[in-house]
Short mmCIF file of C-alpha atoms and ligand atoms in Angstrom, two decimals:
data_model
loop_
_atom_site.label_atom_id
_atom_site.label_comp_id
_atom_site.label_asym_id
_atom_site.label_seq_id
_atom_site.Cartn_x
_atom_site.Cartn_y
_atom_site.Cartn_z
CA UNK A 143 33.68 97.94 82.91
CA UNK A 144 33.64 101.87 82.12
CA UNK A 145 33.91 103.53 78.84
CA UNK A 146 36.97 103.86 79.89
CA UNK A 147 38.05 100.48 80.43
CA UNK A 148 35.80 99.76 77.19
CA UNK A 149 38.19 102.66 75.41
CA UNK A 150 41.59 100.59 76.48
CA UNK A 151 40.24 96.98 75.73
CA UNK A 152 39.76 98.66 71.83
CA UNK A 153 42.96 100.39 71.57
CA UNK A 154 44.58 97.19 72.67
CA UNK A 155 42.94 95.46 69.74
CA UNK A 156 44.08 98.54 67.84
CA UNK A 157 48.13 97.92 68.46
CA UNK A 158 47.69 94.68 67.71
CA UNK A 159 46.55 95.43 64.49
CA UNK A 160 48.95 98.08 63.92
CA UNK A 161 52.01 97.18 64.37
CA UNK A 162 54.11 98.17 61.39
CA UNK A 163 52.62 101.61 61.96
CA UNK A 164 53.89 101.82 65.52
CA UNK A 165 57.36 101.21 64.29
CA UNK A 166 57.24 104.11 61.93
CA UNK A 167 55.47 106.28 64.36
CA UNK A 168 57.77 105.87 66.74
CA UNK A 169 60.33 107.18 63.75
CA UNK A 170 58.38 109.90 63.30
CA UNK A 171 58.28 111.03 66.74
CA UNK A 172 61.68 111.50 66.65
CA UNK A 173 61.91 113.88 64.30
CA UNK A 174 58.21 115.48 63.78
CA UNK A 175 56.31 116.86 66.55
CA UNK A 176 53.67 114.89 68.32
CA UNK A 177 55.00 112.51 65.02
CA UNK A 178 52.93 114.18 62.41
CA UNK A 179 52.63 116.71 59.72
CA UNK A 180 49.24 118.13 61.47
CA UNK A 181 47.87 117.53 64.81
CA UNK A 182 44.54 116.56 63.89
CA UNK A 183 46.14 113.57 61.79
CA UNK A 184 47.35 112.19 64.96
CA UNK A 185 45.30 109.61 67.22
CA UNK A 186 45.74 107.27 69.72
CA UNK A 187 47.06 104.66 69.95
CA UNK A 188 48.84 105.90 67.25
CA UNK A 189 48.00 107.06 63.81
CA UNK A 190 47.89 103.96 60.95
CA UNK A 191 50.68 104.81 58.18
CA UNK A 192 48.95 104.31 54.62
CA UNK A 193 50.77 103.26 51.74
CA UNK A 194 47.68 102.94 49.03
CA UNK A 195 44.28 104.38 48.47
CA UNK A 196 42.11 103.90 45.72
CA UNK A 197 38.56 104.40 45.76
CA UNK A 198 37.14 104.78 49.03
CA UNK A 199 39.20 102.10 50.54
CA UNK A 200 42.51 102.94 52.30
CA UNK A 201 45.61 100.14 52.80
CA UNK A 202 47.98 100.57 55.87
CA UNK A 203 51.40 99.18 56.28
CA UNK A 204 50.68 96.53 58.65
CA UNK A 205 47.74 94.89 55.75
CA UNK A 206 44.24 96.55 56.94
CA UNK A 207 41.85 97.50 54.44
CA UNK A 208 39.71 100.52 55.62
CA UNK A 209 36.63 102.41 53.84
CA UNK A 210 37.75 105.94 53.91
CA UNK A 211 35.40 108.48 55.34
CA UNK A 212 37.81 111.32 55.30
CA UNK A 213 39.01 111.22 51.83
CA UNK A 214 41.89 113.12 52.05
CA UNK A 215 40.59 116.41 54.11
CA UNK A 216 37.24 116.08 51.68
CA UNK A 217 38.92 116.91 49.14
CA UNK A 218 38.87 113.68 47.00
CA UNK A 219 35.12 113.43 45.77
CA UNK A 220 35.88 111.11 43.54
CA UNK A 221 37.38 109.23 45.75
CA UNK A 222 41.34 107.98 45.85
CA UNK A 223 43.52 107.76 42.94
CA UNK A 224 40.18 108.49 40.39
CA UNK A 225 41.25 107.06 36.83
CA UNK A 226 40.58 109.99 35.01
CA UNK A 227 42.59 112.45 37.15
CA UNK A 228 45.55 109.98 37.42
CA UNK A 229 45.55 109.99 33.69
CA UNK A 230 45.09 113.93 33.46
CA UNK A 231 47.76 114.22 36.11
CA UNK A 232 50.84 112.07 34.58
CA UNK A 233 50.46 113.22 31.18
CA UNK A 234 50.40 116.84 32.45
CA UNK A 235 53.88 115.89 34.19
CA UNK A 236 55.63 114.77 31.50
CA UNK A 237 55.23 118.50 30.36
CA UNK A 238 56.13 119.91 33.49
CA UNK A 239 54.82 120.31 37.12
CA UNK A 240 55.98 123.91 37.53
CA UNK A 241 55.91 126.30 34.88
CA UNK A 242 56.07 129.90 37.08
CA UNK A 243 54.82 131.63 33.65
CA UNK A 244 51.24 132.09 32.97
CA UNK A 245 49.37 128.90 31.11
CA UNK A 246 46.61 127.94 29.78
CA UNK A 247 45.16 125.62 32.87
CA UNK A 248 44.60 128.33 34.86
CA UNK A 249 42.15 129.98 32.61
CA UNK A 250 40.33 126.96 31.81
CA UNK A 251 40.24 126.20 35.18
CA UNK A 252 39.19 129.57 36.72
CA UNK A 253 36.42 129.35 33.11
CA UNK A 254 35.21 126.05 34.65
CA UNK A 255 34.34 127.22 38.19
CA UNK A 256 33.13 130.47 37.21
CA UNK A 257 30.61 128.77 35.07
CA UNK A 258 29.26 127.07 38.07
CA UNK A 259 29.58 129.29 41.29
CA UNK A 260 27.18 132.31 41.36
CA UNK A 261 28.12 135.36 42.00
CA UNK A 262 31.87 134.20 40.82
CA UNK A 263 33.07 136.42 37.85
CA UNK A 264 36.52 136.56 38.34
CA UNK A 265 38.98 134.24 40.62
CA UNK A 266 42.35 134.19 42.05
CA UNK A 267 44.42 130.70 43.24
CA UNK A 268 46.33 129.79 45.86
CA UNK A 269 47.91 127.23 47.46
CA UNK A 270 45.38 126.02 50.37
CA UNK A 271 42.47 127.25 51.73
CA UNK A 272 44.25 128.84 54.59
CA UNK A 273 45.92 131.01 52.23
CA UNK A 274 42.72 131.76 50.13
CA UNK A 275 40.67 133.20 53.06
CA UNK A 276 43.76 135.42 54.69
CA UNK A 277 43.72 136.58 51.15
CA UNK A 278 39.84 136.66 51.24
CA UNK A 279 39.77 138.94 54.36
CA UNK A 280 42.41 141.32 52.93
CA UNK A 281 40.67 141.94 50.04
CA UNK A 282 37.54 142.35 52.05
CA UNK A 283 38.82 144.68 53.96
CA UNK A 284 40.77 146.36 51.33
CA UNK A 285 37.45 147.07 49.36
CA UNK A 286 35.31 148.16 51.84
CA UNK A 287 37.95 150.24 53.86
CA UNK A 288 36.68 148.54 57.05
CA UNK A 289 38.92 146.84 59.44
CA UNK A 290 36.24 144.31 61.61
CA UNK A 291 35.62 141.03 60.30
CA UNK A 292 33.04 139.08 61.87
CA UNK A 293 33.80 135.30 62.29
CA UNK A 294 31.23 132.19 63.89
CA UNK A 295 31.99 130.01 66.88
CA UNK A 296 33.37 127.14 65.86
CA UNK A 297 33.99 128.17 62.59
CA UNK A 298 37.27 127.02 60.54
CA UNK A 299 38.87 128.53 58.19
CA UNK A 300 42.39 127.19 58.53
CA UNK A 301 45.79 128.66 60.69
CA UNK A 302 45.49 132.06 59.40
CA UNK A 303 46.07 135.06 62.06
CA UNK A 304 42.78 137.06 61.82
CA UNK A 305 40.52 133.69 61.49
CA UNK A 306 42.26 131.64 64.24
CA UNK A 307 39.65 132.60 66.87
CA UNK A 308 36.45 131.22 68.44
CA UNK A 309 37.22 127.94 66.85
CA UNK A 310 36.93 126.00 70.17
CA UNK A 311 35.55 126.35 73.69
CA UNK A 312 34.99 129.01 75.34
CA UNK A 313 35.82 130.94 71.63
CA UNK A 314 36.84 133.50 72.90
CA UNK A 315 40.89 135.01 72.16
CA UNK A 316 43.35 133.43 70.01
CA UNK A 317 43.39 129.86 69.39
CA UNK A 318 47.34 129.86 69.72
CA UNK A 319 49.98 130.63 71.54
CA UNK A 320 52.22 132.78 69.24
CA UNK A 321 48.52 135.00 68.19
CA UNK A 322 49.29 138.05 70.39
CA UNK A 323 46.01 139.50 71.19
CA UNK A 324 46.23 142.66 69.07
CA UNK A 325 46.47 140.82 66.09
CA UNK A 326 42.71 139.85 66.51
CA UNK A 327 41.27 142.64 68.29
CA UNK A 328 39.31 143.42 64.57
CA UNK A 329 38.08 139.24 64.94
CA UNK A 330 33.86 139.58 66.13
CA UNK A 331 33.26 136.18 67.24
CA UNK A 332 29.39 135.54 66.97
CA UNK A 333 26.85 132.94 67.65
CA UNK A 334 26.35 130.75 65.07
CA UNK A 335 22.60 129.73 63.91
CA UNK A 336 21.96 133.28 66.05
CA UNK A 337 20.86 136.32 64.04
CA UNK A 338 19.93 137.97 66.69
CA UNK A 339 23.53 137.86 68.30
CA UNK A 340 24.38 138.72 64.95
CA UNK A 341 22.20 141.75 64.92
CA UNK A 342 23.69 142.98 68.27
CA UNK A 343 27.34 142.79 66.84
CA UNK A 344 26.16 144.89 63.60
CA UNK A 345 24.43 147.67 66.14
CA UNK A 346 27.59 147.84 67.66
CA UNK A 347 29.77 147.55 64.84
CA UNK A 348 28.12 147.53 61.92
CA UNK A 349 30.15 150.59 60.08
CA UNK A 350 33.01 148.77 60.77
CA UNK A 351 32.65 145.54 59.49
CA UNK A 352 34.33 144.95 56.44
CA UNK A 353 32.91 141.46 56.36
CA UNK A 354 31.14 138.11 57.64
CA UNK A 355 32.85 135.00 56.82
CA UNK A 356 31.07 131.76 57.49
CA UNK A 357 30.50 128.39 56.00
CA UNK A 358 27.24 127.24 54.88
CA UNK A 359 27.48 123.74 56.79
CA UNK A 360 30.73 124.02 59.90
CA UNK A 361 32.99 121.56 59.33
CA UNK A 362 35.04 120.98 61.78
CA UNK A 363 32.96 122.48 64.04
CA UNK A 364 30.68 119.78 63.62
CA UNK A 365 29.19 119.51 60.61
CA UNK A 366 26.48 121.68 61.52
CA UNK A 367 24.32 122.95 58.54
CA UNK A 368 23.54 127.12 58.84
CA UNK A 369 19.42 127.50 59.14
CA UNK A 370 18.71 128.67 55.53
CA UNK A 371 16.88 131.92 57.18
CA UNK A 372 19.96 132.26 59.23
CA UNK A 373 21.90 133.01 55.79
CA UNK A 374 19.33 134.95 54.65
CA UNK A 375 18.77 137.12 57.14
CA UNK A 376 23.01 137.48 57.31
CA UNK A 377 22.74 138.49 53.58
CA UNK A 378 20.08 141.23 54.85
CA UNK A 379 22.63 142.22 57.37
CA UNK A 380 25.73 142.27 54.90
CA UNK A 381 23.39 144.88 52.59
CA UNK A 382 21.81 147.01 54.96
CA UNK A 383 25.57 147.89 56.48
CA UNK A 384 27.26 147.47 53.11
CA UNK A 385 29.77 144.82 54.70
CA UNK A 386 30.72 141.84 52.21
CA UNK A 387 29.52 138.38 52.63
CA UNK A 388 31.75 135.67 52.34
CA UNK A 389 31.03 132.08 52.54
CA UNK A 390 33.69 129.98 53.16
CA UNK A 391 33.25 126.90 50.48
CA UNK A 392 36.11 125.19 51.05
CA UNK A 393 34.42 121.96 52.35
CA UNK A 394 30.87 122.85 50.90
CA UNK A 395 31.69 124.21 47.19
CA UNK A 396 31.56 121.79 44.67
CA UNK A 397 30.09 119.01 47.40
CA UNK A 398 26.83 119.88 48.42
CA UNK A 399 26.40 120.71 44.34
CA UNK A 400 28.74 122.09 41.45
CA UNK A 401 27.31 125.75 42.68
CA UNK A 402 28.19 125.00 46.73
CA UNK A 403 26.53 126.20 49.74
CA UNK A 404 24.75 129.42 48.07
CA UNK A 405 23.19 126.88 44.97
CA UNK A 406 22.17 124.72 47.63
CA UNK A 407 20.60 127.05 49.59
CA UNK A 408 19.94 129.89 47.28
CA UNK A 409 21.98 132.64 48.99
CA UNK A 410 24.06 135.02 47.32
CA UNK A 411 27.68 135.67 48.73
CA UNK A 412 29.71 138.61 47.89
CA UNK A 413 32.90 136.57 47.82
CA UNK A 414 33.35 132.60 47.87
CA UNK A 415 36.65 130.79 49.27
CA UNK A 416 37.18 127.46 47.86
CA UNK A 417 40.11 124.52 48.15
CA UNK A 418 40.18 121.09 48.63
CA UNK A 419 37.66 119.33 46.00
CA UNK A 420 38.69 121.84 43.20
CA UNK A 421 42.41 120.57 43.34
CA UNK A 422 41.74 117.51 42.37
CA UNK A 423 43.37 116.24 45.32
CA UNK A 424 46.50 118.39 44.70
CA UNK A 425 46.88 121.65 46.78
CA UNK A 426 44.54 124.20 46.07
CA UNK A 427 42.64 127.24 47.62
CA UNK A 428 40.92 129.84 45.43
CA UNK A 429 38.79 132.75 46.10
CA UNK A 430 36.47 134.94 43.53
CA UNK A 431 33.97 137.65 43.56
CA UNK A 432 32.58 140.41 41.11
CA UNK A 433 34.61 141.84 38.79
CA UNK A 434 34.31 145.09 40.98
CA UNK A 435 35.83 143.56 44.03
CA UNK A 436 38.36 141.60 42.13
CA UNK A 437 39.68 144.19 40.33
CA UNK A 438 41.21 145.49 43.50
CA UNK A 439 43.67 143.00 43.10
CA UNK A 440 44.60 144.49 39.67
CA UNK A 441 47.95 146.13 39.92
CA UNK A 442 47.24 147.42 36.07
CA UNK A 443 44.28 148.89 37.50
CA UNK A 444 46.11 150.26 40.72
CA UNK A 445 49.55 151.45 40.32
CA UNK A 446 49.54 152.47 43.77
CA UNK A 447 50.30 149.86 46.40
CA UNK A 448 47.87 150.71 48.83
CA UNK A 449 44.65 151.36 46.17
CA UNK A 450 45.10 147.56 45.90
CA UNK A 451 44.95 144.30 47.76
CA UNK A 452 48.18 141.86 47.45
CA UNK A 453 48.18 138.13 46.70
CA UNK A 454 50.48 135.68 44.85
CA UNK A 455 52.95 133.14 45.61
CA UNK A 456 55.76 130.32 43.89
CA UNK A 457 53.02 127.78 43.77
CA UNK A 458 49.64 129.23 42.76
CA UNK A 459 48.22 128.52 40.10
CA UNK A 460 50.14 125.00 39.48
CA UNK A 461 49.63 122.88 35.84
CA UNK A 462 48.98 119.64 38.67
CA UNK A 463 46.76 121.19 40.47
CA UNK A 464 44.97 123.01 37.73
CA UNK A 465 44.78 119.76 35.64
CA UNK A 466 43.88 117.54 38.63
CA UNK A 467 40.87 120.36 39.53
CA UNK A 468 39.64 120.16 35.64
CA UNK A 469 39.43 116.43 35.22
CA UNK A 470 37.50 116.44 38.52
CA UNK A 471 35.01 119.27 37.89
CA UNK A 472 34.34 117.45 34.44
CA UNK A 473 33.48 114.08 36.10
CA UNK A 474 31.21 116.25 38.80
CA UNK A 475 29.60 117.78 35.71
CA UNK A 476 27.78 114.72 34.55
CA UNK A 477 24.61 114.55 34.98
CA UNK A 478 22.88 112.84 38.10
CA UNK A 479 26.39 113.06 39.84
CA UNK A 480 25.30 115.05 43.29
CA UNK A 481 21.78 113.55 43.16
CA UNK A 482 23.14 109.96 43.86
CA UNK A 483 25.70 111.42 46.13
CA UNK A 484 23.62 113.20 48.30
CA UNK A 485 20.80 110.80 48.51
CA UNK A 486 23.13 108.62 49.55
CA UNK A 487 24.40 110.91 52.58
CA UNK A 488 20.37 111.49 52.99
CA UNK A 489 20.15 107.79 53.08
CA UNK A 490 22.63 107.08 55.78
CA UNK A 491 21.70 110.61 58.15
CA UNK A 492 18.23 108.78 58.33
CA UNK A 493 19.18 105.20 58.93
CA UNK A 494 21.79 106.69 61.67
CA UNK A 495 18.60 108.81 62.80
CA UNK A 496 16.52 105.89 62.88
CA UNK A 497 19.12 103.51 64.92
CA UNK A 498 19.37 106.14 67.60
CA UNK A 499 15.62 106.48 67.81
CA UNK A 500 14.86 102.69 68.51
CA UNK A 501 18.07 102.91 71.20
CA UNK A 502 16.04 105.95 72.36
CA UNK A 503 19.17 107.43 73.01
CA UNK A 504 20.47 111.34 73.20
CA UNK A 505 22.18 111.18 70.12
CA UNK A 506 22.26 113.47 67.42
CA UNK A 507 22.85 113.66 63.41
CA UNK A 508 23.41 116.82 61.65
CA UNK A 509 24.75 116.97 58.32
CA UNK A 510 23.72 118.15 54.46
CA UNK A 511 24.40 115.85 51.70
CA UNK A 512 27.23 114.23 51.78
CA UNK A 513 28.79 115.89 55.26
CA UNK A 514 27.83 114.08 57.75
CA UNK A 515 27.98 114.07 61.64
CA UNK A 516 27.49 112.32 65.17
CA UNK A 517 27.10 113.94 68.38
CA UNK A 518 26.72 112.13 71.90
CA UNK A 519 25.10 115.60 73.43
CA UNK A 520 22.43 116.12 75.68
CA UNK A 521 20.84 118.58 72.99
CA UNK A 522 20.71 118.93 69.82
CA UNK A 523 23.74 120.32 68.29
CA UNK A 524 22.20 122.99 66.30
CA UNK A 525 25.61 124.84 66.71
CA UNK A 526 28.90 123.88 67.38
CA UNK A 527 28.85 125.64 71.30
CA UNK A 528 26.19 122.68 71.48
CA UNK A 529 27.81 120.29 69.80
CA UNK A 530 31.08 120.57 72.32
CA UNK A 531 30.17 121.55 75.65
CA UNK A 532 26.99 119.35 75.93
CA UNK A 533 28.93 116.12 75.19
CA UNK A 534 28.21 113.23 77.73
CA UNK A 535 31.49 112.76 78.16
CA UNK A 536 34.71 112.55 75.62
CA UNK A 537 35.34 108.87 76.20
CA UNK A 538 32.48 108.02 73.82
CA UNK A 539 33.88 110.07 71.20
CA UNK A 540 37.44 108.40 71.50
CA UNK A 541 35.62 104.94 72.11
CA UNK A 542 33.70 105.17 68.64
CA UNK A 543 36.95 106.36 66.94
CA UNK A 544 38.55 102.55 67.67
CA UNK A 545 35.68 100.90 67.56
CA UNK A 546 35.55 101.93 63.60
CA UNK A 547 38.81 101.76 63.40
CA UNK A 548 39.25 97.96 64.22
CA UNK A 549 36.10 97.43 62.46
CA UNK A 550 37.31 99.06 59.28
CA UNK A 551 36.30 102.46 58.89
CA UNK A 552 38.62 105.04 58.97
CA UNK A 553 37.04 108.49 59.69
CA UNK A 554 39.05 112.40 61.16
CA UNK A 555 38.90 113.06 64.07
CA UNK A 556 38.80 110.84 67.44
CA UNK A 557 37.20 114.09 69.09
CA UNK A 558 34.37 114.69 66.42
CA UNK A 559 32.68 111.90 64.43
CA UNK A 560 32.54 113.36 61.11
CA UNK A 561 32.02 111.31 57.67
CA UNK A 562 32.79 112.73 54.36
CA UNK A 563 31.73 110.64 51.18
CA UNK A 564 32.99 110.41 48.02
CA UNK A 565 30.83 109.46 44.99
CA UNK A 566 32.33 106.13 44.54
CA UNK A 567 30.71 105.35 48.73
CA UNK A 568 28.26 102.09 47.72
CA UNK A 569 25.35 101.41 49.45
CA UNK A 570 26.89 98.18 50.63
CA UNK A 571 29.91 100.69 52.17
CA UNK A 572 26.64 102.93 53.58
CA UNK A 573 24.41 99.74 54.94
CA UNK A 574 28.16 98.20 56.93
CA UNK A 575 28.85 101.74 58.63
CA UNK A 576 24.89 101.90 59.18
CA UNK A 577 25.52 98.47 61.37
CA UNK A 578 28.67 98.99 63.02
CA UNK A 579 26.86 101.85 64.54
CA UNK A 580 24.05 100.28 65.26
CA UNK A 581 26.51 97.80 67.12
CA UNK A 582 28.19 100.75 68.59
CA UNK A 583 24.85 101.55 70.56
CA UNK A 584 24.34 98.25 71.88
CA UNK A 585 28.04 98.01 72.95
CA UNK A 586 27.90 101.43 74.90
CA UNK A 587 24.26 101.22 76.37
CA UNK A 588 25.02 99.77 79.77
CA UNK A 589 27.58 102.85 80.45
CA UNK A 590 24.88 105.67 78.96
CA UNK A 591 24.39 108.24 81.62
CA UNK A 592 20.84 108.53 82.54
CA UNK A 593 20.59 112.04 81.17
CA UNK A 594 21.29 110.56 77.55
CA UNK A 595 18.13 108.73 77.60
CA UNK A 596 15.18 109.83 76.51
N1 PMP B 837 38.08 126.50 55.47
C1 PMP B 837 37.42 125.39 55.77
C2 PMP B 837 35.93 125.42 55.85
C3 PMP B 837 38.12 124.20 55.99
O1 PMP B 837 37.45 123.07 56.32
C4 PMP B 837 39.52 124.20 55.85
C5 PMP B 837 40.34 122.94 56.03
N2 PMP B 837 39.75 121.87 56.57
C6 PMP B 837 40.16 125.39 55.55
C7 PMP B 837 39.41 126.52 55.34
C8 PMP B 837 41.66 125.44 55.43
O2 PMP B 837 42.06 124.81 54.28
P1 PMP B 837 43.55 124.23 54.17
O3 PMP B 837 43.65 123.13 55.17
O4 PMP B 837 43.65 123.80 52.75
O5 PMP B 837 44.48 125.35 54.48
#
C-alpha cells in the first residue's frame, strides 16, 4: 500500500462517517461554488456540516464529536459559544444589532485595545481583516506619500488587491485571476526570515516604500514565527528610510498576549491590523496607529479629499461585534490567562518535537504559543518557501488531514497542518492529539522516503 492507497482507505472511513454531510454538500454544490462559502473550508471527501460548537468541541450533522483546532478562523480564544459573550451578546440584541449612529461600544471598545496594544493611540473598525489592511495600506501610503508596499512570501493578509501576491509558490504575480498585473506593480514581494533580501529591496526602493506589512508569526503560510532580530532589524529598516511598519495582528494580536506580536517580541510597529479574536467571534477587523498617522483619516482635520485617507462602511463598528470583542478582551484580561495558554501550546510543540525525534523522522514544528504547526519537509521550515516546496510529497499532508479527522480532531487546512488553541484546550485534549500523532508516525513509516530520515 502507498500513501496513496493509505489516503483512500481513510477517506472511505471518512464517508462513512459522514453521511448526513454528503447529502447537504451535495445541496450546496448546486448552488455555491466548489459547495462552500470559502475555498479553504472545503476538503475532501467532503467538508463535515456543523450544527453546534461549544467549547473546543465541534458536533456535525451526521453525530461526530470533534476537538476543534481551528476555532472559527482563530478567532474564538475562548473557545465556542463562551458563556460570558453569549450573555453579553443576547442582551445587547434585544437593544438592537445595528444602530448606524455612533454608540458607546465603540469607544469602550477602541479604550480597551488601546490600553493594551503599544504603539496604538487611536483606532478605526471594520468589518474583517481583509478590509482593515486594504485600509491599512491606504493610509500608509496616504501618510507617507509613497506608493511601494513591501509584502513577505507567504504572507496573508486576506483577498485584498495590493496584498494578494506572493502568498503561494513561486510568489511571484497576482494570486488571482481577475488581479490584472498593474494593480500590483507597487506589491515588493520579499524573503521572509531574510533581512538581507530585505536590505536589497530598500537599496532599490527604499524612497519609495510607503510601508512593510508582515505578521509576527505567518499564518497561513505556515505558522512560521519571524526571527526576533529579523523584526528588529525590519524596524531599523522602516526608520532609516522613514517607511511605516505594519504588523499584521490579525492572527497574533491578542493571542500570543493581550499586547500581540510586538509585546511578545518587544518590537514597535508603526501601525497594527487586527480582526478575528477582538470580535468576539462576530466580524471584525480594526487597524490603529499614532494619533499623527490616524489623524489622516480625520475629515474635520482635512476638508480636502485628497489631504486624507478614506475608510468606513454599513457595518463597522457593530453593537455585536463591539460587545462580543469587550466581553472577550475582559475574560483575556485576567490574570494568568496567556501564561496557561501558551504553556500549553509550549507543552504540545515539545511533545510533537519529541515524537518526531524518537521516529527520527524529517519532520518539523514551528509555532509560538498557542499557533502551532507541522511540516513533512526535508528542512526546516524556517519560512514558508521552505515550508511548501520542500514537502515530501502532498499525500502526507492530505493523509494526516483524515486521519484526525476520523480520529476526532478537526483542524484547517488538508494542505497545511496548522492547530490553533483556545484557552478552554485541556491537557487531556493536548496529551490525545499528542498520541494520535504519535500514531500517525507509526502508520506512515513504512511509506517515508529515505530522504525524510535522518
Ligand atoms: N491577515 C491575517 C494574518 C489573516 O490570517 C487573515 C485571515 N485568516 C486576514 C488578514 C484576513 O482576515 P479576514 O479573513 O477577516 O478578512
Amino acid at each position: 500500500m502507498s500513501l496513496n492507497e493509505l489516503c483512500s482507505k481513510y477517506l472511505k472511513l471518512l464517508s462513512e462517517k459522514t453521511k448526513k454531510s454528503r447529502t447537504l454538500y451535495d445541496r450546496a454544490c448546486k448552488v455555491l461554488p466548489a459547495g462552500v462559502t470559502y475555498s479553504i473550508r472545503f476538503f475532501e471527501p467532503c467538508p463535515f456540516y456543523v450544527i453546534k460548537a461549544k467549547g473546543c468541541k465541534i458536533y456535525d450533522v451526521d453525530g461526530n464529536v470533534y476537538t476543534d483546532y481551528w476555532v472559527g478562523h482563530g478567532a474564538l480564544i475562548l473557545g465556542h459559544s463562551h458563556e460570558e459573550v453569549v450573555k453579553a451578546v443576547k442582551e445587547q440584541v434585544e437593544l438592537g444589532s445595528h444602530f448606524g449612529y455612533a454608540h458607546e461600544l465603540e469607544v469602550e471598545l477602541a479604550e480597551l485595545i488601546i490600553k493594551h496594544v503599544p504603539n496604538a493611540e487611536m483606532i478605526r473598525f471594520t468589518n474583517s481583516g481583509t478590509e482593515a489592511n486594504m485600509y491599512a495600506v491606504r493610509l500608509v501610503r496616504a501618510y507617507t506619500g509613497r506608493k511601494k508596499i513591501v509584502k513577505f512570501e507567504g504572507g496573508w493578509h486576506g483577498g485584498y488587491d495590493s496584498l494578494h501576491v506572493g502568498v503561494s509558490p513561486p510568489y511571484r504575480g497576482p494570486e488571482s485571476a481577475g488581479l490584472p498585473e498593474e494593480i500590483i506593480a507597487n506589491t515588493i514581494v520579499a524573503p521572509f526570515n531574510d533581512i538581507e533580501g530585505v536590505e536589497r529591496i530598500f537599496k532599490n526602493y527604499g524612497k519609495d516604500i510607503a510601508g512593510v506589512i508582515i505578521e509576527p508569526v505567518l499564518g497561513a503560510g505556515g505558522a512560521i514565527p519571524a526571527k526576533r532580530d529579523f523584526l528588529k532589524a525590519l524596524r531599523e529598516l522602516c526608520d532609516k528610510y522613514g517607511s511605516l511598519l505594519v504588523f499584521d495582528e490579525v492572527i497574533t494580536g491578542f493571542r500570543l498576549a493581550l499586547g500581540g506580536g510586538q509585546e511578545y517580541y518587544n518590537v514597535n510597529a508603526d501601525v497594527i491590523v487586527m480582526g478575528k479574536i477582538i470580535g468576539g467571534g462576530y466580524p471584525i477587523g480594526a487597524f490603529a496607529s499614532c494619533r499623527e498617522v490616524m489623524s489622516k483619516l480625520d475629515h474635520l482635520k482635512y476638508k480636502n479629499k485628497m489631504e486624507r485617507s478614506f475608510h468606513g462602511g454599513t457595518f463597522t463598528g457593530n453593537p455585536i461585534s463591539m460587545t462580543a470583542g469587550k466581553a472577550t478582551i475582559k475574560v483575556l484580561e485576567r490574570p494568568g490567562t496567556y501564561d496557561k495558554l501558551n504553556s500549553l501550546g509550549e507543552y504540545i510543540i515539545k511533545s510533537l518535537k519529541k515524537v518526531v525525534e524518537d521516529f527520527k523522522l524529517k519532520v518539523f514544528i514551528t509555532g509560538e504559543g498557542s499557533i502551532i504547526g507541522i511540516h513533512f519537509t526535508y528542512e526546516h521550515p524556517w519560512c514558508a518557501r521552505i515550508a511548501h516546496t520542500r514537502r515530501w510529497n502532498e499525500d502526507v499532508y492530505k493523509l494526516i488531514h483524515k486521519f484526525m479527522l476520523v480520529n476526532g480532531i478537526a483542524y484547517m487546512t488538508e494542505h497545511t497542518v496548522h492547530f490553533l488553541l483556545s484557552t478552554v484546550h485541556s491537557k487531556e485534549d493536548a496529551d490525545y492529539l499528542i498520541q494520535k500523532f504519535t500514531e500517525f508516525l507509526d502508520l506512515i513509516k513504512p511509506y517515508v522516503p529515505k530522504e525524510a530520515m535522518t
